[in-house]
XYZ file of C-alpha atoms in Angstrom:
499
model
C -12.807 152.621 -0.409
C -12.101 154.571 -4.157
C -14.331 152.345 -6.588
C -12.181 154.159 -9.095
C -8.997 153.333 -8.118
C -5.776 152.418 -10.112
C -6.406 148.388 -8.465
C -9.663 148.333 -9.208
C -9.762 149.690 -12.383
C -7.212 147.085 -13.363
C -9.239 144.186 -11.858
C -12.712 145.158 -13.224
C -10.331 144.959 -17.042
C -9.038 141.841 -16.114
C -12.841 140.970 -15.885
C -14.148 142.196 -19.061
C -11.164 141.040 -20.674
C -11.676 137.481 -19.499
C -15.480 137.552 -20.664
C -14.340 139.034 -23.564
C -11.954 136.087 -24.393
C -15.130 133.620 -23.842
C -16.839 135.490 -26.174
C -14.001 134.874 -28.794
C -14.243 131.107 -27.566
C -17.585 130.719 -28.761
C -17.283 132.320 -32.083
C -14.083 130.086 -32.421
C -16.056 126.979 -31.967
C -19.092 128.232 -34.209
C -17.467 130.116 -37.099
C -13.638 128.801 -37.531
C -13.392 125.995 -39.461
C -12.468 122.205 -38.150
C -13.068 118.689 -38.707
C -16.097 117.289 -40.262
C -18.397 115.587 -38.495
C -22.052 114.003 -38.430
C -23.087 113.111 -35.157
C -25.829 110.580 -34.461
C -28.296 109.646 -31.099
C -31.442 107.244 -30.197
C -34.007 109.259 -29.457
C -36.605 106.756 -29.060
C -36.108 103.098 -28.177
C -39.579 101.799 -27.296
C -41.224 97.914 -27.216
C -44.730 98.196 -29.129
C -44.927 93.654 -29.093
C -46.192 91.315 -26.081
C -43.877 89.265 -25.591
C -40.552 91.838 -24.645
C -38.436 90.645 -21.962
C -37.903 94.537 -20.389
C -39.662 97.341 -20.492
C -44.370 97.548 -20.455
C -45.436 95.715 -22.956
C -48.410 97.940 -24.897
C -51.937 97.328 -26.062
C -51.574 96.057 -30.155
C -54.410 95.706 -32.532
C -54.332 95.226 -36.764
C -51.173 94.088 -37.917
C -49.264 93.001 -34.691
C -51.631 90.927 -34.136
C -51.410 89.118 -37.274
C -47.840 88.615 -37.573
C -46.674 86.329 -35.240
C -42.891 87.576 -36.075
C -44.062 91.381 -34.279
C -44.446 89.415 -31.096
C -41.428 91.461 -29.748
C -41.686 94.159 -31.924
C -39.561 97.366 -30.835
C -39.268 101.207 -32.774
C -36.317 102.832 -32.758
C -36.172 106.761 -33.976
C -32.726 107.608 -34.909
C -31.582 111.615 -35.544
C -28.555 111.713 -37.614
C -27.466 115.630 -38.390
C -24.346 117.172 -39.399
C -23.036 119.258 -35.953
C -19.805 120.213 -37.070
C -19.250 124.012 -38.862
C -18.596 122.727 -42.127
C -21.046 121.331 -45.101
C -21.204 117.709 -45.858
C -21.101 116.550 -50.167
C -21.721 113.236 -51.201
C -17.718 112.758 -51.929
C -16.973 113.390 -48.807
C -18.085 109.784 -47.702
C -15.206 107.322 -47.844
C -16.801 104.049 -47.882
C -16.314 101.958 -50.697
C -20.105 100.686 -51.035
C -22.454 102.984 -52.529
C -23.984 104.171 -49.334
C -22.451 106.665 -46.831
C -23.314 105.169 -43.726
C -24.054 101.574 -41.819
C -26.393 101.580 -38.856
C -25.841 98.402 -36.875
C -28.627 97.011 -34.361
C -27.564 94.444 -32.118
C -29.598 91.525 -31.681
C -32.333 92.557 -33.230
C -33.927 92.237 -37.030
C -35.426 95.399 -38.775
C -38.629 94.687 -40.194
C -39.483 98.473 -41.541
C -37.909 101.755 -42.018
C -39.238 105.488 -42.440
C -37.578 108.598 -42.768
C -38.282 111.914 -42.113
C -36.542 115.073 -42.497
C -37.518 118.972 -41.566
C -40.324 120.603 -44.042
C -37.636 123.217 -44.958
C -35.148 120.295 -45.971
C -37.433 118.250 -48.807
C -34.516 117.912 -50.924
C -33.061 115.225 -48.245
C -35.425 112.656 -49.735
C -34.479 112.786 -52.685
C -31.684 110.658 -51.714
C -33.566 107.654 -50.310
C -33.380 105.758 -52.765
C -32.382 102.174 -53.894
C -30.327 103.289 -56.470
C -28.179 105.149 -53.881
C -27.717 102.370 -51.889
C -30.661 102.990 -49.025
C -32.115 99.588 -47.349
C -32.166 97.097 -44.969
C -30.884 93.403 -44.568
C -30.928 91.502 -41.247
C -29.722 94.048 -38.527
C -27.963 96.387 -40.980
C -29.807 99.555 -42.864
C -27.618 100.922 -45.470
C -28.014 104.786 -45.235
C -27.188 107.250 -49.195
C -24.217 109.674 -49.181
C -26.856 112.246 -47.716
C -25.491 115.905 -48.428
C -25.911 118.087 -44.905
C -25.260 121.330 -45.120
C -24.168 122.919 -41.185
C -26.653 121.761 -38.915
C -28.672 120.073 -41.134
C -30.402 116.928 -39.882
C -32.705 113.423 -40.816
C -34.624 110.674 -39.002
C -35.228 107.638 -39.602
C -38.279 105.573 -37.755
C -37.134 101.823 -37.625
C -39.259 98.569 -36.781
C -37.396 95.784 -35.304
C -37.804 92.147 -33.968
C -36.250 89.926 -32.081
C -33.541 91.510 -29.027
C -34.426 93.615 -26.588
C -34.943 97.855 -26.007
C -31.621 98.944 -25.014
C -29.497 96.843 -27.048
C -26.448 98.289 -28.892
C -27.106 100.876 -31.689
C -23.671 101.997 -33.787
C -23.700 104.452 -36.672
C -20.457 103.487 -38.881
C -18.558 105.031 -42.010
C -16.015 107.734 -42.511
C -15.558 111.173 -43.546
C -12.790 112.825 -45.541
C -11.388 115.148 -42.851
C -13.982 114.612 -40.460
C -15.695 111.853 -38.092
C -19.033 110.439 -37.633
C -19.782 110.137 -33.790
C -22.278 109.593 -31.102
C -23.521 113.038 -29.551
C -26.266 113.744 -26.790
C -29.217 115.645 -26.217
C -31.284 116.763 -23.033
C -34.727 116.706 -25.251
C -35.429 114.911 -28.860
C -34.855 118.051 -30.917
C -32.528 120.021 -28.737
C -29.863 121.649 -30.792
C -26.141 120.656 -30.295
C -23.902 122.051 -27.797
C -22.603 125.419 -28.676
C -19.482 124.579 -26.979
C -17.166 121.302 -27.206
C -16.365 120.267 -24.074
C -12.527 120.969 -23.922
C -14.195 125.287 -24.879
C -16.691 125.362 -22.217
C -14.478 123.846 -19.796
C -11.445 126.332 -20.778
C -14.429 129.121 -20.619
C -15.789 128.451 -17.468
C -12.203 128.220 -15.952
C -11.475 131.174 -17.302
C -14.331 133.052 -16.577
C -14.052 131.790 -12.965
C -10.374 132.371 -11.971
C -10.959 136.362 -13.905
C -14.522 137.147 -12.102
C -12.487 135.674 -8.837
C -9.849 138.017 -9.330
C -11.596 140.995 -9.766
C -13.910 139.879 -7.070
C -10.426 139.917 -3.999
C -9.487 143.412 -5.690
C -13.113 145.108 -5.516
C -13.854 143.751 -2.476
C -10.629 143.851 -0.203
C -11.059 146.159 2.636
C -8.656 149.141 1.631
C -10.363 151.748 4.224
C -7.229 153.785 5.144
C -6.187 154.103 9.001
C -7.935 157.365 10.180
C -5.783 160.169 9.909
C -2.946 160.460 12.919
C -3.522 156.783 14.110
C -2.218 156.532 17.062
C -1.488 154.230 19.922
C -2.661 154.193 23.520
C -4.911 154.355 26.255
C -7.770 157.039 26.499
C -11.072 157.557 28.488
C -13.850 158.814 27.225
C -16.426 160.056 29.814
C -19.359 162.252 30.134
C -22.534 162.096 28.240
C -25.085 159.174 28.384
C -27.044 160.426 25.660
C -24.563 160.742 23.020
C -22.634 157.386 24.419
C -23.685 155.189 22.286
C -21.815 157.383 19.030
C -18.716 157.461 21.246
C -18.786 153.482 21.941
C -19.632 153.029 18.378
C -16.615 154.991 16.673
C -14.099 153.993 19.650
C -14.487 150.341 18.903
C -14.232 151.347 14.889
C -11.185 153.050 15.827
C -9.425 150.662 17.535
C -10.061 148.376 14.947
C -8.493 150.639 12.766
C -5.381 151.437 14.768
C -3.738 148.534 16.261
C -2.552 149.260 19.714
C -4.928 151.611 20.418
C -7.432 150.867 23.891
C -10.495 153.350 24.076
C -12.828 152.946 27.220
C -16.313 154.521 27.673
C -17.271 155.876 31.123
C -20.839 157.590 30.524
C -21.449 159.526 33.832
C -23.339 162.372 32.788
C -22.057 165.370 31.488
C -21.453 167.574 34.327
C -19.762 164.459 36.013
C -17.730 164.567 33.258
C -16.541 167.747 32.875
C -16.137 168.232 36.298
C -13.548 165.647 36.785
C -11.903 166.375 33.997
C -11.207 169.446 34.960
C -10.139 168.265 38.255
C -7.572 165.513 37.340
C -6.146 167.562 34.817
C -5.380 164.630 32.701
C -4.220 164.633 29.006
C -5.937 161.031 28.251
C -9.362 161.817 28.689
C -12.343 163.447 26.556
C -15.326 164.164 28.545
C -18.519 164.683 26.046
C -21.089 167.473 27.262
C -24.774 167.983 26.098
C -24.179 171.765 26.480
C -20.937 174.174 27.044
C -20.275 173.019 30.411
C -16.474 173.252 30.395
C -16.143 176.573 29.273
C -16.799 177.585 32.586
C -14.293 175.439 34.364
C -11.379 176.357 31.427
C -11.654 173.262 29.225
C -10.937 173.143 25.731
C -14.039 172.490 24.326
C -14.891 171.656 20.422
C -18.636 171.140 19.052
C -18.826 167.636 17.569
C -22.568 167.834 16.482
C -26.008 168.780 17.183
C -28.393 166.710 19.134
C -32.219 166.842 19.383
C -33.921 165.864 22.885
C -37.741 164.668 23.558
C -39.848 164.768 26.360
C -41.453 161.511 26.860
C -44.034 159.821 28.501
C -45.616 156.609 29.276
C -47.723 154.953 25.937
C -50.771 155.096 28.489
C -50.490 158.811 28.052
C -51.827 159.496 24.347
C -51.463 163.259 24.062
C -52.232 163.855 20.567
C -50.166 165.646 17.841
C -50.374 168.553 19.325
C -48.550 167.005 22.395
C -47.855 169.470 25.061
C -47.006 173.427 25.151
C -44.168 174.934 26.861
C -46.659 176.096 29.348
C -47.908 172.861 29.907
C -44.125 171.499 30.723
C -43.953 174.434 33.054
C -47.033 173.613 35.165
C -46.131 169.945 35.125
C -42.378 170.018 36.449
C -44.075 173.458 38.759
C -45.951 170.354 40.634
C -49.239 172.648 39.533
C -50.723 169.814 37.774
C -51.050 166.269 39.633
C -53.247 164.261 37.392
C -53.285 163.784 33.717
C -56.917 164.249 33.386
C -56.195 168.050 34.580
C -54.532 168.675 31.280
C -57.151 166.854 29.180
C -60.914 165.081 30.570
C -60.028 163.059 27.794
C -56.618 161.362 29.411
C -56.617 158.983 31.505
C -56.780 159.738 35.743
C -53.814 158.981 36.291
C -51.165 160.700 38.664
C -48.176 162.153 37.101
C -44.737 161.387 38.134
C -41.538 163.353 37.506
C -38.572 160.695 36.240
C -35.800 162.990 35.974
C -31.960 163.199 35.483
C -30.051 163.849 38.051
C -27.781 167.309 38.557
C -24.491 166.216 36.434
C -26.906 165.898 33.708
C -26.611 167.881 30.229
C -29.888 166.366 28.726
C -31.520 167.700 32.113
C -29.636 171.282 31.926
C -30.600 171.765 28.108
C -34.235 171.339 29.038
C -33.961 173.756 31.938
C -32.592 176.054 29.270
C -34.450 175.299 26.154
C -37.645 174.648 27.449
C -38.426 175.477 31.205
C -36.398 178.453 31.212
C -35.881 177.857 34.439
C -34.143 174.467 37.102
C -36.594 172.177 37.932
C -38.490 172.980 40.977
C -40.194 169.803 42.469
C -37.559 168.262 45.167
C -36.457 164.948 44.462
C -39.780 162.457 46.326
C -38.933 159.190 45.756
C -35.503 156.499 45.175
C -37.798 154.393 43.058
C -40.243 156.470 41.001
C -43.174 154.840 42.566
C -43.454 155.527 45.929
C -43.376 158.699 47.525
C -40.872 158.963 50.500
C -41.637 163.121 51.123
C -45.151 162.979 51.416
C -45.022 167.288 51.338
C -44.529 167.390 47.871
C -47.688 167.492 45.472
C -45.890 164.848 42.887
C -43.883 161.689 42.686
C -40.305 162.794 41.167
C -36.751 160.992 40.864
C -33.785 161.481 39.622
C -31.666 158.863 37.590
C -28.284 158.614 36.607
C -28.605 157.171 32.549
C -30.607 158.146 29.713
C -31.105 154.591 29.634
C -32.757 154.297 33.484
C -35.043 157.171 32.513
C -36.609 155.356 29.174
C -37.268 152.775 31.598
C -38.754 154.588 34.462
C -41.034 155.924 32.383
C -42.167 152.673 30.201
C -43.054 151.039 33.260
C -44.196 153.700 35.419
C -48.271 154.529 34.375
C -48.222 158.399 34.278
C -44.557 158.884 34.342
C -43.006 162.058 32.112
C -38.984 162.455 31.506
C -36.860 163.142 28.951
C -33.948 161.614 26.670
C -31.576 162.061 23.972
C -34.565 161.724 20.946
C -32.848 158.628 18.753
C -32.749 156.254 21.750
C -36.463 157.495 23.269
C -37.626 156.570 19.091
C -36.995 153.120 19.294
C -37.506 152.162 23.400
C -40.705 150.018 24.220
C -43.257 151.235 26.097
C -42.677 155.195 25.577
C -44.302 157.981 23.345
C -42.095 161.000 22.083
C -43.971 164.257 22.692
C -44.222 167.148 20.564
C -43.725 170.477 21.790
C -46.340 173.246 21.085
C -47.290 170.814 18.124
C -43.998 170.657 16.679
C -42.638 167.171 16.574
C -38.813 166.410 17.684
C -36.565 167.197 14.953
C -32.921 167.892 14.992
C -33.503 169.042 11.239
C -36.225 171.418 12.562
C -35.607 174.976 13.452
C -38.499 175.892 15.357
C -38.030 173.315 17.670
C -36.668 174.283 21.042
C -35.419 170.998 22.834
C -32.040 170.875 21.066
C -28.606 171.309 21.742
C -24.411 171.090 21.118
C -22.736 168.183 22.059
C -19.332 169.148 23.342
C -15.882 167.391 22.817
C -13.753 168.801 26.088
C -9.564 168.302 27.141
C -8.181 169.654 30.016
C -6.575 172.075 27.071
C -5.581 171.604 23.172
C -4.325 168.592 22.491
C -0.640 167.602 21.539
C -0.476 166.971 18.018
C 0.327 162.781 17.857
C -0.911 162.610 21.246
C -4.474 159.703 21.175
C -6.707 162.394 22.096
C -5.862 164.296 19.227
C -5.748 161.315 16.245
C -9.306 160.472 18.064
C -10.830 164.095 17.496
C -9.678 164.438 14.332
C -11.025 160.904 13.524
C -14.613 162.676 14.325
C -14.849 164.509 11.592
C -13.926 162.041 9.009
C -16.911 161.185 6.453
C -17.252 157.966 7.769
C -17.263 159.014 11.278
C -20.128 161.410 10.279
C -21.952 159.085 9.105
C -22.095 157.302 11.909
C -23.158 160.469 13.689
C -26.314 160.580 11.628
C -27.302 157.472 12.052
C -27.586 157.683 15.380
C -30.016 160.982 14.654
C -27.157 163.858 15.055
C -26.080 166.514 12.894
C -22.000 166.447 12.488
C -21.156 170.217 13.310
C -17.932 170.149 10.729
C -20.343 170.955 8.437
C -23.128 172.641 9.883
C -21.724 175.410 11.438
C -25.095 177.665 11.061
C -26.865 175.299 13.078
C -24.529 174.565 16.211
C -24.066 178.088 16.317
């Protein structure tokens, strides 16, 4: 996918457009002016007498106590602030009375009122007074025409009788151009709500529906079709070492490229090749570790460059040094029969040969690369354990699968093959060897077990044809990718190294 795209550059917009309209929202709310208002809330409603008919009644000493009228005493604390964006004068009260504002408490009779107000807001009390109108009578306290500038705020501390905690509290009066209204808080001092709730409810819609948008755009799967997809049925055949890259992009190709049916036969390269060049057939690939077709007159392409191990059983610690060329010679020579021969310090164990069989590539590289010679111990044994031509000095087999080798060897004490180096890395029961102390690398130059991995057709293929659209989808980036994660180097661009 192009993150920088004309789609997603439009939907990552849309985005910071729609956050930047919430941001607009909330300087709306805070800075454009509206109604009036002073908002009010009970932010303590507690029973303090012994006699209350809900609520714990408390421990009293002193005055409750003495006054048998506090036998149901109750405290009320009640914030009254000014939480609109606009100052508050004393004309802006509407009541007739002298004082601003009525609070009503149901049931109940106040006995007591104080009032506080912030330290940085002294100049509140100096409207508490009688002559403004402040007091109390029954279950009514008169509260002054308080000016409140924007988020200004008082309290007052009330002592009741009589009623219950939880009866009705109201706040009453008007406001020229404005209202006087309940409002809540999660904790006693908690500011007001930035928002109104019609804003944050047209904000978070809006942020939702625009961060949803661009989220479909960014994220919609708009990989291309590989290049020349094409339709079909095609076989791909030969290697077992480099199968699992094939069965890996064939399945990502036909999910690509509707109609099109890839099938994996991994029979070993020479296998491969061989029938291939037999059949004659335009719908197969065969894959070779090693330029096995060009001898039979195959069209062959390098795909990438593969790095093999020697391996043995984890019972087998060789060391860092692991084992020389020499010491690979002797071994598949049948000179050497025990491990402790190489090393008093390795375990007496005998050593058995698990190798590939003929139509291998992995097997024919290492007869190249690092015996310099074909392997010279007969085939011994079907099973890799017991030893059917008792003339020969070692156990050895040959298997058909990368795969079958890996597990000879993990459960075979003193076994020794060889396999494609990525799927030896991560098999249970195996160590990778190093060869005259240089560790398997595909990366590394110096080290010998390495090879080309072959794409052959009978001969070059027709342009539009499935062969062809697959080929080409090789040496797409993503396609190479895949490639190296399996532990190969793509040879589209690393044409020094495959030679």
């Amino acid at each position: 996918m192009e993150w920088l795209s004309a789609e997603n550059l439009v939907a990552v917009g849309t985005a910071v457009l729609g956050i930047a309209a919430s941001g607009v929202m909330v300087w709306y709310e805070r800075r454009v002016p509206r109604r009036k208002r002073i908002g009010y809330r009970v932010q303590m409603d507690n029973p303090i007498g012994d006699d209350v008919r809900s609520g714990r009644a408390n421990v009293r000493l002193g005055l409750f106590n003495e006054a048998p009228d506090m036998a149901d005493a109750t405290l009320v604390l009640l914030r009254v602030e000014n939480d609109g964006s606009q100052g508050i004068d004393r004309d802006d009260y509407t009541g007739p009375a002298p004082h601003g504002l009525t609070a009503v408490f149901t049931d109940r009779t106040i006995r007591g009122v104080s009032v506080t107000q912030p330290t940085d807001r002294d100049h509140l009390m100096d409207h508490f007074t009688p002559e403004r109108g402040f007091g109390y009578e029954g279950n009514r306290l008169r509260i002054p025409r308080v000016p409140l500038n924007r988020g200004d705020h008082f309290k007052l501390l009330v002592l009741l009788s009589g009623g219950d905690v939880g009866s009705g509290i109201r706040l009453t009066g008007g406001l020229r151009e404005g209202e006087v209204h309940p409002n809540r808080s999660a904790t006693p001092d908690e500011t007001p709500p930035l928002l109104s709730g019609p804003a944050r409810l047209f904000t978070a819609l809006l942020t939702l529906s625009v961060v949803a948008l661009a989220a479909i755009i960014v994220a919609r799967d708009d990989t291309r079709p590989p290049l020349g997809c094409e339709q079909g049925s095609l076989t791909v055949t030969g290697s077992t070492a480099f199968a699992p890259v094939v069965r890996t992009l064939a399945k990502e190709y036909e999910k690509d490229c509707e109609g099109a049916d890839i099938t994996v036969e991994a029979r070993g390269s020479e296998a491969g090749v061989t029938e291939l060049a037999a059949e004659g057939t335009k719908n197969v690939i065969a894959f070779s570790d090693g330029p096995m077709g060009d001898r039979l007159g195959l069209h062959g392409e390098k795909v990438a460059l593969s790095a093999f191990t020697l391996v043995v059983n984890d019972r087998i610690a060789l060391g860092a040094q692991g084992l020389s060329k020499r010491d690979v010679r002797r071994l598949y020579g049948g000179e050497i029969t025990r491990w402790r021969q190489l090393d008093p310090a390795l375990p007496d164990l005998p050593v058995t040969l698990v190798s590939r069989n003929a139509d291998s590539g992995t097997r024919q590289t290492f007869q190249q690369r690092v015996l310099g010679t074909w392997e010279r111990v007969p085939s011994t044994s079907l099973d890799c354990v017991h030893q059917d031509d008792r003339s020969a000095s070692v156990v050895r087999c040959e298997l058909d699968s990368t795969q079958d080798v890996l597990e000879a060897v993990s459960k075979v004490p003193g076994a020794i093959g060889y396999s494609e180096l990525t799927v030896a890395a991560g098999h249970e029961g195996v160590r990778t060897v190093p060869l005259d102390g240089i560790a398997p690398s595909v990366k590394t130059d110096r080290y010998p077990y390495r090879g080309v991995e072959y794409a052959y057709t009978h001969r070059a293929t027709r342009p539009g044809s499935l062969a062809a659209a697959f080929l080409a989808y090789l040496d797409e980036a993503t396609s190479q990718d895949v490639i190296r994660e399996y532990g190969h180097l793509p040879c589209e661009r690393q044409e020094e190294l495959c030679g």
